[in-house]
PDB file of C-alpha atoms in Angstrom:
ATOM      1  CA  UNK K 194     -13.405 -31.670  -4.359  1.00  0.00           C
ATOM      2  CA  UNK K 195     -15.373 -28.836  -3.366  1.00  0.00           C
ATOM      3  CA  UNK K 196     -18.535 -29.725  -1.458  1.00  0.00           C
ATOM      4  CA  UNK K 197     -17.257 -32.883  -0.064  1.00  0.00           C
ATOM      5  CA  UNK K 198     -18.942 -33.272   3.158  1.00  0.00           C
ATOM      6  CA  UNK K 199     -17.249 -34.252   6.650  1.00  0.00           C
ATOM      7  CA  UNK K 200     -18.089 -37.958   6.553  1.00  0.00           C
ATOM      8  CA  UNK K 201     -16.950 -38.244   2.894  1.00  0.00           C
ATOM      9  CA  UNK K 202     -13.392 -37.034   3.938  1.00  0.00           C
ATOM     10  CA  UNK K 203     -13.110 -39.924   6.103  1.00  0.00           C
ATOM     11  CA  UNK K 204     -14.149 -42.401   3.471  1.00  0.00           C
ATOM     12  CA  UNK K 205     -11.452 -45.326   2.745  1.00  0.00           C
ATOM     13  CA  UNK K 206      -9.802 -45.267  -0.831  1.00  0.00           C
ATOM     14  CA  UNK K 207      -8.172 -48.119  -2.580  1.00  0.00           C
ATOM     15  CA  UNK K 208      -4.836 -46.457  -1.650  1.00  0.00           C
ATOM     16  CA  UNK K 209      -5.010 -47.964   2.004  1.00  0.00           C
ATOM     17  CA  UNK K 210      -4.313 -46.795   4.644  1.00  0.00           C
ATOM     18  CA  UNK K 211      -5.413 -43.374   3.064  1.00  0.00           C
ATOM     19  CA  UNK K 212      -8.610 -41.796   3.511  1.00  0.00           C
ATOM     20  CA  UNK K 213     -10.197 -39.401   1.199  1.00  0.00           C
ATOM     21  CA  UNK K 214      -8.591 -36.532   2.908  1.00  0.00           C
ATOM     22  CA  UNK K 215      -5.060 -38.203   3.030  1.00  0.00           C
ATOM     23  CA  UNK K 216      -5.221 -39.048  -0.677  1.00  0.00           C
ATOM     24  CA  UNK K 217      -6.007 -35.522  -1.709  1.00  0.00           C
ATOM     25  CA  UNK K 218      -3.306 -34.294   0.488  1.00  0.00           C
ATOM     26  CA  UNK K 219      -0.849 -36.733  -1.096  1.00  0.00           C
ATOM     27  CA  UNK K 220      -1.726 -35.135  -4.569  1.00  0.00           C
ATOM     28  CA  UNK K 221      -0.963 -31.641  -3.023  1.00  0.00           C
ATOM     29  CA  UNK K 222       2.374 -32.918  -1.432  1.00  0.00           C
ATOM     30  CA  UNK K 223       3.773 -34.274  -4.896  1.00  0.00           C
ATOM     31  CA  UNK K 224       2.858 -31.144  -6.772  1.00  0.00           C
ATOM     32  CA  UNK K 225       4.433 -29.061  -3.803  1.00  0.00           C
ATOM     33  CA  UNK K 226       8.008 -30.564  -4.570  1.00  0.00           C
ATOM     34  CA  UNK K 227       8.100 -28.254  -7.588  1.00  0.00           C
ATOM     35  CA  UNK K 228       8.962 -24.806  -6.032  1.00  0.00           C
ATOM     36  CA  UNK K 229      12.097 -25.918  -4.317  1.00  0.00           C
ATOM     37  CA  UNK K 230      13.128 -27.985  -7.352  1.00  0.00           C
ATOM     38  CA  UNK K 231      12.571 -24.812  -9.495  1.00  0.00           C
ATOM     39  CA  UNK K 232      14.604 -22.792  -6.868  1.00  0.00           C
ATOM     40  CA  UNK K 233      17.796 -25.372  -6.964  1.00  0.00           C
ATOM     41  CA  UNK K 234      20.635 -25.244  -9.287  1.00  0.00           C
ATOM     42  CA  UNK K 235      19.599 -26.785 -12.541  1.00  0.00           C
ATOM     43  CA  UNK K 236      21.291 -29.942 -13.523  1.00  0.00           C
ATOM     44  CA  UNK K 237      23.329 -29.455 -16.897  1.00  0.00           C
ATOM     45  CA  UNK K 238      21.242 -31.995 -18.842  1.00  0.00           C
ATOM     46  CA  UNK K 239      18.506 -34.459 -18.605  1.00  0.00           C
ATOM     47  CA  UNK K 240      19.230 -38.013 -17.821  1.00  0.00           C
ATOM     48  CA  UNK K 241      15.729 -39.663 -17.127  1.00  0.00           C
ATOM     49  CA  UNK K 242      12.632 -39.379 -18.941  1.00  0.00           C
ATOM     50  CA  UNK K 243       8.877 -39.488 -17.710  1.00  0.00           C
ATOM     51  CA  UNK K 244       8.653 -43.230 -18.291  1.00  0.00           C
ATOM     52  CA  UNK K 245      12.188 -43.980 -16.758  1.00  0.00           C
ATOM     53  CA  UNK K 246      10.935 -41.960 -13.891  1.00  0.00           C
ATOM     54  CA  UNK K 247       8.677 -45.024 -13.024  1.00  0.00           C
ATOM     55  CA  UNK K 248      11.439 -47.703 -12.479  1.00  0.00           C
ATOM     56  CA  UNK K 249      11.578 -50.244  -9.842  1.00  0.00           C
ATOM     57  CA  UNK K 250      14.237 -48.967  -7.339  1.00  0.00           C
ATOM     58  CA  UNK K 251      14.335 -47.499  -3.790  1.00  0.00           C
ATOM     59  CA  UNK K 252      11.601 -45.186  -4.505  1.00  0.00           C
ATOM     60  CA  UNK K 253       9.249 -47.938  -4.006  1.00  0.00           C
ATOM     61  CA  UNK K 254      10.954 -49.706  -1.191  1.00  0.00           C
ATOM     62  CA  UNK K 255       8.552 -50.365   2.110  1.00  0.00           C
ATOM     63  CA  UNK K 256      10.393 -47.567   3.723  1.00  0.00           C
ATOM     64  CA  UNK K 257      10.195 -45.126   1.262  1.00  0.00           C
ATOM     65  CA  UNK K 258       6.356 -46.088   0.800  1.00  0.00           C
ATOM     66  CA  UNK K 259       5.867 -45.643   4.543  1.00  0.00           C
ATOM     67  CA  UNK K 260       7.429 -42.314   4.285  1.00  0.00           C
ATOM     68  CA  UNK K 261       5.163 -41.186   1.543  1.00  0.00           C
ATOM     69  CA  UNK K 262       1.996 -42.511   3.494  1.00  0.00           C
ATOM     70  CA  UNK K 263       2.983 -40.674   6.547  1.00  0.00           C
ATOM     71  CA  UNK K 264       3.796 -37.354   4.845  1.00  0.00           C
ATOM     72  CA  UNK K 265       0.233 -37.286   3.075  1.00  0.00           C
ATOM     73  CA  UNK K 266      -1.336 -38.243   6.518  1.00  0.00           C
ATOM     74  CA  UNK K 267       0.500 -35.585   8.367  1.00  0.00           C
ATOM     75  CA  UNK K 268      -0.399 -32.779   5.752  1.00  0.00           C
ATOM     76  CA  UNK K 269      -4.078 -33.667   5.991  1.00  0.00           C
ATOM     77  CA  UNK K 270      -3.979 -33.874   9.697  1.00  0.00           C
ATOM     78  CA  UNK K 271      -2.635 -30.259   9.740  1.00  0.00           C
ATOM     79  CA  UNK K 272      -5.654 -28.850   7.790  1.00  0.00           C
ATOM     80  CA  UNK K 273      -8.638 -27.809  10.113  1.00  0.00           C
ATOM     81  CA  UNK K 274     -11.202 -28.813   7.733  1.00  0.00           C
ATOM     82  CA  UNK K 275     -11.915 -30.313   4.186  1.00  0.00           C
ATOM     83  CA  UNK K 276     -12.226 -26.681   2.925  1.00  0.00           C
ATOM     84  CA  UNK K 277      -8.988 -25.799   4.096  1.00  0.00           C
ATOM     85  CA  UNK K 278      -7.480 -28.836   2.467  1.00  0.00           C
ATOM     86  CA  UNK K 279      -8.995 -27.880  -0.738  1.00  0.00           C
ATOM     87  CA  UNK K 280      -8.045 -24.325  -0.527  1.00  0.00           C
ATOM     88  CA  UNK K 281      -4.636 -25.405   0.043  1.00  0.00           C
ATOM     89  CA  UNK K 282      -4.530 -27.726  -2.758  1.00  0.00           C
ATOM     90  CA  UNK K 283      -5.643 -24.816  -5.030  1.00  0.00           C
ATOM     91  CA  UNK K 284      -3.363 -22.524  -3.787  1.00  0.00           C
ATOM     92  CA  UNK K 285      -0.369 -25.055  -4.340  1.00  0.00           C
ATOM     93  CA  UNK K 286      -1.200 -25.901  -7.952  1.00  0.00           C
ATOM     94  CA  UNK K 287      -1.820 -22.339  -8.883  1.00  0.00           C
ATOM     95  CA  UNK K 288       1.504 -21.083  -7.365  1.00  0.00           C
ATOM     96  CA  UNK K 289       3.321 -24.127  -9.339  1.00  0.00           C
ATOM     97  CA  UNK K 290       1.374 -23.178 -12.613  1.00  0.00           C
ATOM     98  CA  UNK K 291       2.917 -19.505 -12.116  1.00  0.00           C
ATOM     99  CA  UNK K 292       6.506 -20.639 -11.415  1.00  0.00           C
ATOM    100  CA  UNK K 293       6.471 -23.076 -14.405  1.00  0.00           C
ATOM    101  CA  UNK K 294       4.905 -20.831 -17.097  1.00  0.00           C
ATOM    102  CA  UNK K 295       8.170 -18.552 -17.528  1.00  0.00           C
ATOM    103  CA  UNK K 296      10.549 -21.376 -17.608  1.00  0.00           C
ATOM    104  CA  UNK K 297      12.266 -22.050 -21.055  1.00  0.00           C
ATOM    105  CA  UNK K 298      11.863 -24.974 -23.159  1.00  0.00           C
ATOM    106  CA  UNK K 299      14.754 -27.592 -22.204  1.00  0.00           C
ATOM    107  CA  UNK K 300      14.731 -26.414 -18.395  1.00  0.00           C
ATOM    108  CA  UNK K 301      16.192 -29.348 -16.408  1.00  0.00           C
ATOM    109  CA  UNK K 302      15.301 -29.858 -12.671  1.00  0.00           C
ATOM    110  CA  UNK K 303      16.445 -32.532  -9.960  1.00  0.00           C
ATOM    111  CA  UNK K 304      13.721 -34.734  -8.341  1.00  0.00           C
ATOM    112  CA  UNK K 305      13.808 -35.482  -4.832  1.00  0.00           C
ATOM    113  CA  UNK K 306      14.913 -39.034  -6.037  1.00  0.00           C
ATOM    114  CA  UNK K 307      17.899 -37.566  -7.626  1.00  0.00           C
ATOM    115  CA  UNK K 308      16.601 -37.711 -11.167  1.00  0.00           C
ATOM    116  CA  UNK K 309      17.767 -34.795 -13.421  1.00  0.00           C
ATOM    117  CA  UNK K 310      14.865 -34.438 -15.946  1.00  0.00           C
ATOM    118  CA  UNK K 311      13.448 -31.886 -18.365  1.00  0.00           C
ATOM    119  CA  UNK K 312      10.744 -29.935 -16.229  1.00  0.00           C
ATOM    120  CA  UNK K 313       8.299 -30.905 -19.088  1.00  0.00           C
ATOM    121  CA  UNK K 314       8.915 -34.490 -18.305  1.00  0.00           C
ATOM    122  CA  UNK K 315       8.546 -34.308 -14.656  1.00  0.00           C
ATOM    123  CA  UNK K 316       5.223 -32.369 -15.315  1.00  0.00           C
ATOM    124  CA  UNK K 317       4.139 -35.291 -17.195  1.00  0.00           C
ATOM    125  CA  UNK K 318       4.448 -37.384 -13.947  1.00  0.00           C
ATOM    126  CA  UNK K 319       2.490 -34.776 -11.872  1.00  0.00           C
ATOM    127  CA  UNK K 320      -0.244 -35.196 -14.393  1.00  0.00           C
ATOM    128  CA  UNK K 321      -0.226 -39.031 -13.935  1.00  0.00           C
ATOM    129  CA  UNK K 322      -0.686 -38.506 -10.071  1.00  0.00           C
ATOM    130  CA  UNK K 323      -3.557 -36.142 -10.764  1.00  0.00           C
ATOM    131  CA  UNK K 324      -5.211 -38.417 -13.158  1.00  0.00           C
ATOM    132  CA  UNK K 325      -5.105 -41.604 -11.398  1.00  0.00           C
ATOM    133  CA  UNK K 326      -5.502 -40.470  -8.057  1.00  0.00           C
ATOM    134  CA  UNK K 327      -8.505 -38.435  -9.408  1.00  0.00           C
ATOM    135  CA  UNK K 328     -10.043 -41.985 -10.555  1.00  0.00           C
ATOM    136  CA  UNK K 329      -9.382 -43.253  -6.963  1.00  0.00           C
ATOM    137  CA  UNK K 330     -11.087 -40.265  -5.352  1.00  0.00           C
ATOM    138  CA  UNK K 331     -13.789 -40.286  -7.751  1.00  0.00           C
ATOM    139  CA  UNK K 332     -14.357 -44.046  -6.924  1.00  0.00           C
ATOM    140  CA  UNK K 333     -14.181 -43.560  -3.086  1.00  0.00           C
ATOM    141  CA  UNK K 334     -16.699 -40.928  -3.171  1.00  0.00           C
ATOM    142  CA  UNK K 335     -19.195 -42.822  -5.571  1.00  0.00           C
ATOM    143  CA  UNK K 336     -19.046 -40.192  -8.560  1.00  0.00           C
ATOM    144  CA  UNK K 337     -18.441 -40.374 -11.992  1.00  0.00           C
ATOM    145  CA  UNK K 338     -14.584 -40.093 -12.949  1.00  0.00           C
ATOM    146  CA  UNK K 339     -13.850 -36.575 -13.660  1.00  0.00           C
ATOM    147  CA  UNK K 340     -10.327 -37.086 -15.489  1.00  0.00           C
ATOM    148  CA  UNK K 341      -9.975 -34.724 -18.536  1.00  0.00           C
ATOM    149  CA  UNK K 342      -9.366 -35.945 -21.870  1.00  0.00           C
ATOM    150  CA  UNK K 343      -6.183 -34.032 -22.208  1.00  0.00           C
ATOM    151  CA  UNK K 344      -5.066 -35.918 -19.114  1.00  0.00           C
ATOM    152  CA  UNK K 345      -6.270 -39.256 -20.375  1.00  0.00           C
ATOM    153  CA  UNK K 346      -4.403 -38.894 -23.587  1.00  0.00           C
ATOM    154  CA  UNK K 347      -1.307 -37.927 -21.824  1.00  0.00           C
ATOM    155  CA  UNK K 348      -1.194 -41.036 -19.471  1.00  0.00           C
ATOM    156  CA  UNK K 349      -2.047 -43.054 -22.493  1.00  0.00           C
ATOM    157  CA  UNK K 350       0.798 -41.593 -24.260  1.00  0.00           C
ATOM    158  CA  UNK K 351       3.272 -42.527 -21.701  1.00  0.00           C
ATOM    159  CA  UNK K 352       2.069 -45.850 -20.914  1.00  0.00           C
ATOM    160  CA  UNK K 353       1.611 -46.847 -24.896  1.00  0.00           C
ATOM    161  CA  UNK K 354       3.864 -44.494 -26.670  1.00  0.00           C
ATOM    162  CA  UNK K 355       2.612 -42.789 -30.041  1.00  0.00           C
ATOM    163  CA  UNK K 356       0.856 -45.816 -31.234  1.00  0.00           C
ATOM    164  CA  UNK K 357      -1.453 -46.237 -28.299  1.00  0.00           C
ATOM    165  CA  UNK K 358      -4.550 -45.757 -30.038  1.00  0.00           C
ATOM    166  CA  UNK K 359      -3.878 -48.367 -32.324  1.00  0.00           C
ATOM    167  CA  UNK K 360      -2.989 -50.630 -29.307  1.00  0.00           C
ATOM    168  CA  UNK K 361      -6.263 -50.030 -27.721  1.00  0.00           C
ATOM    169  CA  UNK K 362      -8.108 -50.667 -30.954  1.00  0.00           C
ATOM    170  CA  UNK K 363      -6.489 -54.197 -31.108  1.00  0.00           C
ATOM    171  CA  UNK K 364      -7.313 -54.780 -27.338  1.00  0.00           C
ATOM    172  CA  UNK K 365     -10.883 -53.571 -27.924  1.00  0.00           C
ATOM    173  CA  UNK K 366     -10.387 -51.489 -24.746  1.00  0.00           C
ATOM    174  CA  UNK K 367     -11.814 -47.992 -23.987  1.00  0.00           C
ATOM    175  CA  UNK K 368      -9.442 -45.296 -22.786  1.00  0.00           C
ATOM    176  CA  UNK K 369     -10.899 -45.290 -19.260  1.00  0.00           C
ATOM    177  CA  UNK K 370     -10.977 -49.066 -19.000  1.00  0.00           C
ATOM    178  CA  UNK K 371      -7.265 -49.064 -20.267  1.00  0.00           C
ATOM    179  CA  UNK K 372      -6.070 -46.460 -17.616  1.00  0.00           C
ATOM    180  CA  UNK K 373      -7.737 -48.544 -14.663  1.00  0.00           C
ATOM    181  CA  UNK K 374      -6.124 -51.737 -16.033  1.00  0.00           C
ATOM    182  CA  UNK K 375      -2.857 -50.158 -16.482  1.00  0.00           C
ATOM    183  CA  UNK K 376      -2.438 -48.515 -13.244  1.00  0.00           C
ATOM    184  CA  UNK K 377      -3.958 -51.603 -11.184  1.00  0.00           C
ATOM    185  CA  UNK K 378      -7.298 -50.034 -10.536  1.00  0.00           C
ATOM    186  CA  UNK K 379      -8.827 -53.114 -11.973  1.00  0.00           C
ATOM    187  CA  UNK K 380      -7.473 -56.612 -12.407  1.00  0.00           C
ATOM    188  CA  UNK K 381      -6.517 -58.072 -15.656  1.00  0.00           C
ATOM    189  CA  UNK K 382      -7.699 -61.372 -16.526  1.00  0.00           C
ATOM    190  CA  UNK K 383      -5.270 -64.201 -18.070  1.00  0.00           C
ATOM    191  CA  UNK K 384      -6.657 -63.707 -21.439  1.00  0.00           C
ATOM    192  CA  UNK K 385      -6.187 -59.753 -21.247  1.00  0.00           C
ATOM    193  CA  UNK K 386      -2.555 -60.502 -19.834  1.00  0.00           C
ATOM    194  CA  UNK K 387      -2.005 -62.515 -23.092  1.00  0.00           C
ATOM    195  CA  UNK K 388      -3.140 -59.865 -25.349  1.00  0.00           C
ATOM    196  CA  UNK K 389      -1.035 -57.324 -23.592  1.00  0.00           C
ATOM    197  CA  UNK K 390       2.208 -59.476 -23.702  1.00  0.00           C
ATOM    198  CA  UNK K 391       1.606 -60.239 -27.375  1.00  0.00           C
ATOM    199  CA  UNK K 392       1.386 -56.406 -28.172  1.00  0.00           C
ATOM    200  CA  UNK K 393       4.678 -55.931 -26.268  1.00  0.00           C
ATOM    201  CA  UNK K 394       3.151 -53.563 -23.932  1.00  0.00           C
ATOM    202  CA  UNK K 395       5.034 -53.239 -20.679  1.00  0.00           C
ATOM    203  CA  UNK K 396       3.406 -51.387 -17.568  1.00  0.00           C
ATOM    204  CA  UNK K 397       5.181 -48.862 -15.512  1.00  0.00           C
ATOM    205  CA  UNK K 398       6.168 -49.435 -12.028  1.00  0.00           C
ATOM    206  CA  UNK K 399       3.926 -47.431  -9.944  1.00  0.00           C
ATOM    207  CA  UNK K 400       3.755 -47.262  -6.045  1.00  0.00           C
TER     208      UNK K 400
END
């Protein structure tokens, strides 16, 4: 996002009503939950996986979505410029990276929705946020998608499981095409929906 012009920060995204600045602020906000999660007492055991985190409950109600939208907009408005927003985003993920690295395998955290999860599983959900909204930001700015192969593989594995590559081959979909379809970035045709159902693929609930 370095080098985005003042006019580009105000461009609309597919995640209405967010502008480009609001959407980057949202990605920053969802990463910024981690310091407080790591500082809080750890639950005794995990109860929710990364896939189960995306379930259709009150985390996707209109009130929760409205609060999510406002939180990102407020954070974007607090920054004095696009450069300040990028600097804040970088400082946030770097802080979280440093905090997470020394945590032991099996570390459990509690999310803001009350889920007890392995830290490693919660971090999978953060990669989903970065990868999927990275597609949204690139599209809004008219740029080539910049999602890394590692992030794409992780999101594919979450959505399709260990047999994901075989499923994509049967669908004759490329990985990026699949990620767009599976996360609502592109509509699915009737024939594609039939193929998805035939293969027993079940999409996650995404806000």
